[in-house]
Coordinates of C-alpha atoms in Angstrom, one line a residue:
M169 CA 137.8 126.1 -151.6
L170 CA 134.3 126.2 -149.7
A171 CA 136.8 126.8 -146.2
R172 CA 138.4 129.2 -148.1
E173 CA 135.5 131.4 -149.3
L174 CA 134.2 131.3 -145.1
L175 CA 137.1 132.4 -144.0
W176 CA 138.0 135.1 -146.2
S177 CA 134.9 136.4 -145.4
A178 CA 135.0 136.1 -141.9
A179 CA 138.0 137.9 -141.9
H180 CA 136.7 140.9 -143.9
V181 CA 133.6 140.7 -141.0
R182 CA 136.3 141.4 -138.1
G183 CA 137.8 144.3 -140.5
L184 CA 134.5 145.6 -142.1
S185 CA 134.8 149.2 -140.2
T186 CA 138.2 149.7 -140.8
F187 CA 137.9 149.0 -144.5
E188 CA 135.1 150.7 -145.1
K189 CA 136.6 154.2 -143.7
F190 CA 139.7 153.5 -145.8
V191 CA 137.4 153.0 -149.1
A192 CA 135.2 156.3 -147.7
D193 CA 138.1 158.4 -147.7
F194 CA 139.7 157.1 -150.4
R195 CA 136.3 157.7 -152.6
P196 CA 137.1 155.7 -155.4
Q197 CA 135.7 156.7 -158.7
V198 CA 136.1 153.0 -160.6
I199 CA 135.9 149.9 -159.3
L200 CA 138.2 146.8 -160.5
V201 CA 138.1 143.8 -160.3
Q202 CA 139.3 140.7 -162.2
A203 CA 137.0 137.7 -162.3
G204 CA 138.3 135.3 -160.9
D205 CA 137.4 132.0 -159.0
S206 CA 137.2 134.1 -155.4
I207 CA 133.0 134.3 -155.0
F208 CA 134.1 136.7 -152.3
M209 CA 136.4 139.4 -153.8
L210 CA 133.5 139.4 -157.0
R211 CA 131.2 139.5 -154.1
L212 CA 133.3 142.9 -152.4
A213 CA 134.1 144.4 -155.9
L214 CA 129.9 144.5 -156.4
A215 CA 129.3 145.8 -153.3
L216 CA 132.3 148.9 -153.2
S217 CA 130.6 149.9 -156.3
K218 CA 126.8 149.8 -155.5
A219 CA 127.8 151.3 -151.8
H220 CA 130.1 154.1 -153.6
S221 CA 128.3 154.9 -156.9
A222 CA 130.9 153.8 -158.5
P223 CA 131.3 152.0 -162.2
L224 CA 132.5 148.7 -162.0
L225 CA 135.0 147.4 -164.6
V226 CA 135.9 143.4 -164.9
Y227 CA 139.4 142.1 -166.2
N228 CA 138.7 138.4 -166.9
S229 CA 140.8 135.7 -168.5
E230 CA 139.9 132.6 -167.1
D231 CA 136.0 130.4 -167.6
Y232 CA 135.7 129.2 -164.6
F233 CA 132.3 129.8 -165.0
F234 CA 131.5 127.6 -167.5
K235 CA 133.4 124.3 -165.7
K236 CA 131.3 122.1 -164.8
S237 CA 134.0 119.8 -163.7
N238 CA 136.3 120.1 -160.6
Y239 CA 139.4 122.0 -162.1
L240 CA 140.8 122.4 -158.3
D241 CA 141.4 118.1 -157.8
D242 CA 144.2 116.9 -159.5
R243 CA 143.2 113.5 -158.3
N244 CA 140.1 113.7 -159.2
N245 CA 138.6 112.6 -156.1
R246 CA 134.8 111.4 -156.3
A247 CA 133.9 112.8 -152.7
S248 CA 134.6 116.3 -153.4
A249 CA 133.0 116.4 -156.4
P250 CA 129.4 117.3 -154.7
L251 CA 131.4 120.5 -152.6
Y252 CA 132.5 121.0 -155.7
R253 CA 129.2 121.9 -157.5
I254 CA 127.7 123.9 -154.6
W255 CA 130.9 126.3 -154.3
H256 CA 130.8 126.5 -158.0
R257 CA 126.8 127.3 -158.3
V258 CA 127.6 129.7 -155.5
L259 CA 131.0 131.4 -157.9
R260 CA 128.5 131.1 -160.6
R261 CA 125.7 133.0 -159.6
A262 CA 128.5 135.6 -157.7
I263 CA 130.0 135.9 -161.5
R264 CA 126.8 136.6 -163.4
A265 CA 125.5 139.3 -160.9
T266 CA 129.5 140.9 -161.4
F267 CA 129.2 141.2 -165.1
R268 CA 125.8 142.0 -165.3
H269 CA 126.9 145.2 -163.3
A270 CA 129.5 146.0 -165.0
S271 CA 130.0 149.2 -167.1
H272 CA 132.7 147.9 -168.5
V273 CA 134.4 144.2 -169.3
F274 CA 138.0 143.7 -170.9
Y275 CA 138.9 140.0 -171.8
S276 CA 142.3 138.4 -172.6
C277 CA 141.8 136.8 -175.9
S278 CA 138.7 137.1 -178.5
P279 CA 137.8 133.4 -178.0
L280 CA 136.8 134.2 -174.2
Q281 CA 134.9 137.7 -175.1
Q282 CA 132.6 135.2 -177.6
T283 CA 132.1 132.4 -175.1
F284 CA 130.5 135.3 -172.9
S285 CA 129.4 137.4 -174.8
D286 CA 125.6 135.6 -173.6
L287 CA 126.2 136.7 -170.2
S288 CA 125.7 140.2 -170.1
N289 CA 124.6 143.3 -172.3
A290 CA 128.4 145.7 -171.0
P291 CA 130.3 146.6 -173.1
S292 CA 133.5 144.7 -173.6
S293 CA 136.7 144.8 -175.4
V294 CA 139.9 142.8 -175.9
L295 CA 143.2 143.8 -173.9
L296 CA 146.1 141.6 -174.6
T297 CA 148.8 141.1 -172.4
S298 CA 151.2 144.1 -172.9
T299 CA 155.2 143.6 -173.1
E300 CA 157.9 146.4 -173.0
I301 CA 160.1 144.0 -174.2
S302 CA 162.5 145.6 -177.4
P303 CA 163.5 143.2 -180.3
R304 CA 166.4 142.4 -180.3
T305 CA 168.7 143.6 -183.0
T306 CA 170.4 140.6 -184.3
T307 CA 169.1 137.1 -186.2
A308 CA 170.7 133.8 -186.2
T309 CA 170.9 132.7 -189.6
T310 CA 172.2 129.2 -188.3
E311 CA 170.5 126.1 -188.2
A312 CA 168.6 126.0 -184.6
I313 CA 170.4 124.1 -181.2
D314 CA 169.4 127.2 -178.7
L315 CA 165.9 126.6 -178.0
V316 CA 163.9 128.1 -174.8
Y317 CA 160.9 127.8 -172.4
T318 CA 159.7 130.0 -169.9
G319 CA 156.7 129.3 -167.2
N320 CA 155.7 126.5 -165.2
L321 CA 155.2 123.3 -166.7
G322 CA 151.8 122.2 -165.3
L323 CA 148.5 120.9 -166.8
G324 CA 150.5 118.7 -169.2
R325 CA 153.2 121.1 -170.7
L326 CA 155.6 118.4 -169.8
E327 CA 154.7 115.7 -171.6
A328 CA 154.4 117.8 -174.7
L329 CA 158.4 120.5 -173.9
L330 CA 159.3 116.5 -173.4
E331 CA 158.3 115.7 -177.4
V332 CA 159.6 118.8 -178.5
A333 CA 163.2 118.0 -177.3
S334 CA 163.1 114.3 -178.2
V335 CA 162.0 115.1 -181.9
A336 CA 164.4 118.2 -181.8
H337 CA 167.3 115.5 -180.6
D338 CA 166.4 113.2 -183.2
I339 CA 166.6 116.6 -185.8
N340 CA 169.5 117.8 -185.3
R341 CA 171.9 115.8 -181.9
A342 CA 173.7 119.5 -180.8
A343 CA 170.2 121.1 -179.9
V344 CA 169.3 122.0 -176.5
L345 CA 166.0 123.3 -175.0
R346 CA 166.0 125.3 -171.6
I347 CA 164.2 125.5 -169.6
F348 CA 162.9 128.5 -167.0
G349 CA 160.8 128.3 -164.3
P350 CA 159.5 127.0 -161.2
P351 CA 161.3 124.6 -159.4
P352 CA 159.6 120.7 -160.1
T353 CA 158.6 118.0 -157.5
A354 CA 161.6 115.9 -157.4
A355 CA 160.4 113.1 -159.8
V356 CA 159.8 115.7 -162.5
L357 CA 163.8 117.2 -162.0
A358 CA 164.6 113.3 -162.2
T359 CA 162.9 113.3 -165.6
L360 CA 164.2 116.7 -167.0
A361 CA 167.7 115.2 -166.4
S362 CA 167.5 112.2 -168.3
A363 CA 166.0 113.6 -171.0
P364 CA 167.7 114.0 -174.3
A365 CA 168.6 117.9 -175.5
V366 CA 166.5 118.9 -172.0
R367 CA 168.1 121.5 -169.5
Y368 CA 166.4 122.5 -166.5
C369 CA 167.6 126.3 -165.5
G370 CA 165.4 126.8 -162.9
L371 CA 163.3 129.8 -161.8
V372 CA 165.7 132.6 -162.0
D373 CA 165.1 136.9 -162.5
Q374 CA 162.9 139.2 -164.8
S375 CA 166.4 140.0 -166.9
T376 CA 168.0 136.4 -167.2
V377 CA 164.9 135.1 -168.8
I378 CA 164.9 138.3 -171.1
K379 CA 168.8 137.8 -172.3
A380 CA 167.8 133.9 -173.1
I381 CA 164.3 134.4 -174.8
T382 CA 166.0 137.5 -176.9
S383 CA 169.2 135.4 -177.5
S384 CA 167.8 131.6 -178.3
H385 CA 167.5 130.2 -181.8
L386 CA 163.2 129.2 -181.2
N387 CA 161.5 130.4 -178.2
I388 CA 158.9 127.6 -177.6
H389 CA 155.3 127.6 -176.4
V390 CA 153.2 124.7 -175.8
E391 CA 149.9 123.2 -174.3
S392 CA 148.9 120.2 -173.8
F393 CA 147.5 117.2 -175.7
N394 CA 146.5 115.3 -173.7
P395 CA 142.3 114.6 -173.3
A396 CA 142.4 115.3 -169.4
Y397 CA 143.9 118.6 -169.8
R398 CA 143.0 119.5 -173.2
A399 CA 139.2 120.7 -172.3
Q400 CA 139.9 123.1 -170.0
L401 CA 142.5 124.9 -172.1
T402 CA 140.0 126.1 -175.0
H403 CA 140.8 129.8 -173.7
A404 CA 144.0 129.9 -172.7
F405 CA 146.5 132.3 -174.0
S406 CA 149.6 132.7 -171.9
T407 CA 151.4 135.4 -170.5
K408 CA 154.1 135.2 -172.0
I409 CA 153.3 134.8 -176.0
A410 CA 153.6 139.0 -175.6
D411 CA 156.8 138.6 -174.3
Y412 CA 157.7 135.8 -177.2
L413 CA 156.1 138.0 -179.7
A414 CA 158.5 140.9 -178.9
T415 CA 161.7 139.8 -179.0
G416 CA 162.8 139.1 -182.4
T417 CA 163.7 135.4 -182.0
C418 CA 161.6 133.2 -183.8
L419 CA 158.6 131.2 -181.9
F420 CA 157.6 128.1 -182.7
A421 CA 154.2 126.8 -181.0
Y422 CA 153.0 123.1 -180.6
A423 CA 149.7 122.8 -179.1
P424 CA 146.2 121.9 -180.5
P425 CA 144.5 124.1 -182.9
E426 CA 141.1 124.9 -180.6
I427 CA 143.2 126.6 -178.2
A428 CA 142.6 130.8 -177.9
S429 CA 146.6 130.9 -178.1
T430 CA 146.9 128.4 -181.1
Q431 CA 144.3 130.1 -182.9
Y432 CA 145.4 134.1 -182.4
L433 CA 149.2 132.8 -183.8
K434 CA 147.8 130.9 -186.6
E435 CA 145.4 134.1 -187.8
T436 CA 148.5 136.5 -187.0
Q437 CA 150.8 134.6 -188.5
S438 CA 153.9 135.5 -185.8
A439 CA 154.6 131.5 -185.2
I440 CA 155.5 128.8 -186.9
V441 CA 153.1 126.1 -185.4
A442 CA 152.1 122.5 -185.4
D443 CA 148.6 121.6 -184.4
S444 CA 148.5 118.3 -183.7
P445 CA 151.6 115.2 -182.7
E446 CA 151.7 114.3 -186.7
N447 CA 153.0 118.0 -187.4
L448 CA 155.8 118.0 -185.0
R449 CA 158.3 116.8 -186.3
P450 CA 158.4 118.4 -190.4
S451 CA 156.9 122.0 -188.5
L452 CA 160.3 122.4 -186.2
Q453 CA 162.0 120.7 -189.1
K454 CA 161.5 123.6 -191.2
A455 CA 162.1 125.6 -188.2
M456 CA 165.1 125.0 -187.1
R457 CA 166.6 124.2 -190.3
E458 CA 165.4 127.1 -192.2
P459 CA 166.5 130.8 -191.4
R460 CA 165.1 132.6 -193.5
M461 CA 161.4 130.9 -192.5
R462 CA 162.2 132.0 -188.8
A463 CA 163.8 135.5 -189.8
C464 CA 160.0 135.8 -192.0
S465 CA 158.4 134.3 -189.1
S466 CA 159.8 136.8 -186.0
A467 CA 159.6 140.4 -188.4
R468 CA 156.1 139.8 -188.2
A469 CA 156.0 138.8 -185.0
I470 CA 157.1 141.9 -184.2
E471 CA 154.3 144.0 -186.3
V472 CA 151.8 141.8 -184.0
A473 CA 153.4 143.1 -180.9
E474 CA 153.4 146.8 -181.3
T475 CA 150.3 146.3 -182.6
N476 CA 148.3 144.7 -180.6
H477 CA 150.6 143.8 -177.4
S478 CA 152.2 147.7 -177.1
A479 CA 152.1 148.4 -172.7
T480 CA 151.4 152.4 -174.0
R481 CA 148.7 151.0 -176.4
N482 CA 147.7 148.9 -173.6
N483 CA 148.2 151.5 -171.2
Y484 CA 145.8 154.4 -172.5
H485 CA 143.0 152.3 -174.1
F486 CA 142.3 151.0 -170.7
R487 CA 142.7 154.4 -168.6
E488 CA 140.1 156.3 -171.8
I489 CA 137.6 153.6 -171.1
A490 CA 138.4 154.2 -167.1
I491 CA 137.9 157.9 -167.6
Q492 CA 134.4 157.5 -170.2
A493 CA 133.4 155.2 -167.2
A494 CA 133.6 157.9 -164.2
R495 CA 132.7 160.3 -166.4
G496 CA 129.3 158.3 -166.7
H497 CA 128.6 158.4 -163.1
S498 CA 129.3 161.5 -161.6
G499 CA 130.1 163.7 -164.3
S500 CA 134.3 164.9 -163.5
V501 CA 137.0 162.8 -163.1
E502 CA 141.0 162.9 -161.7
L503 CA 143.4 160.2 -162.7

C-alpha cells in the first residue's frame, strides 16, 4: 500500500511539468474524483481544485475511512498491521481534507451518506447506480428453475451462492444456478463443478449477460453471512442491482439485514429477500413456486428502476449540480 503510493507519487513528480501544462491548457471548470483508497489521487484532486479555483465534486461508494482492520490482507497477517495503521491514518487525513474542501459529495446509497454526515458540511446527494436495460416483454408462468448470478465470487459470496443452489436443488431437482463472472481459482472451479445445480458459465460479454438476466426465471443477489466478511459489507451496494431491477425478471436476494442493498430492496419492495439463513428455504420456495409473486415483485422492480436508476435522470441530476458548482465559482460555465 505504502509502496504503491510512493511509486505513483514518484511517477507524478517525473511527469509534473507535462501534466501541469495539460491541465492548464484544458482549463478545468470542475474537478471530479472518486473517493477510493488512493491517497495520491485524493491529494491530486484537491491540489488541482485549489490551483485552478475549480469546484471539487466527490463521488463516494466506499467506507475506507472507517476500516480499522486491514481489509487488503486476506491472510490476516499480523506483521502487516503496523504498516496498515500508518497507511490508513494518512488515508483518513486525505479523505477528510478532500471532503471538507468539496463543493458537493455524491454517495452511492443513503446509509453511506448518513455515515459520512459528520465528516463534511458540504452539500450531498445520493446518486444510485444507473442502468439502460429495457425490461423483458414476457414473464415465465411456470415454476422457476433457471437462476442466474452475475459478478465475482469474493468476500464470501461463493458460500452464499452454494447455499442458494443447494436449497433450489432440494426444492426442484431441475433447478440450475448459472454463474457468470471472472475466472476463479482452480480450487473454486472444482468446488463449482462438484456442486449440485451449479453451472459456471465464465466471463462473457455484456450482451450475453443482458440476455441471461432478461430471460431467466430468477436473478440472484447474495452477500456473505460469514462474520469475517459481514462487517466489511455494511455499505455494500452491488452495481448489478440496477440492471437486475430493470430487467423485469424477479430478483431474489440472500443477504444480511444490515447491509445497504438489503435495506434498499426491502424498503422499495423490489425483490424477494431472505435476510437470514433460516429464511432462505421458505423465501426461495415461494420465489420458485409462485409465479404471481414473482410477477408482482418484478413489476415493482421496474417502477423502482425507472424512478431511481434511470441513466437519463441520473445524468441530468449530476450535470445540474456540476453546472451550479461551476457557476458558483466563475459565474459562467460551458459543459
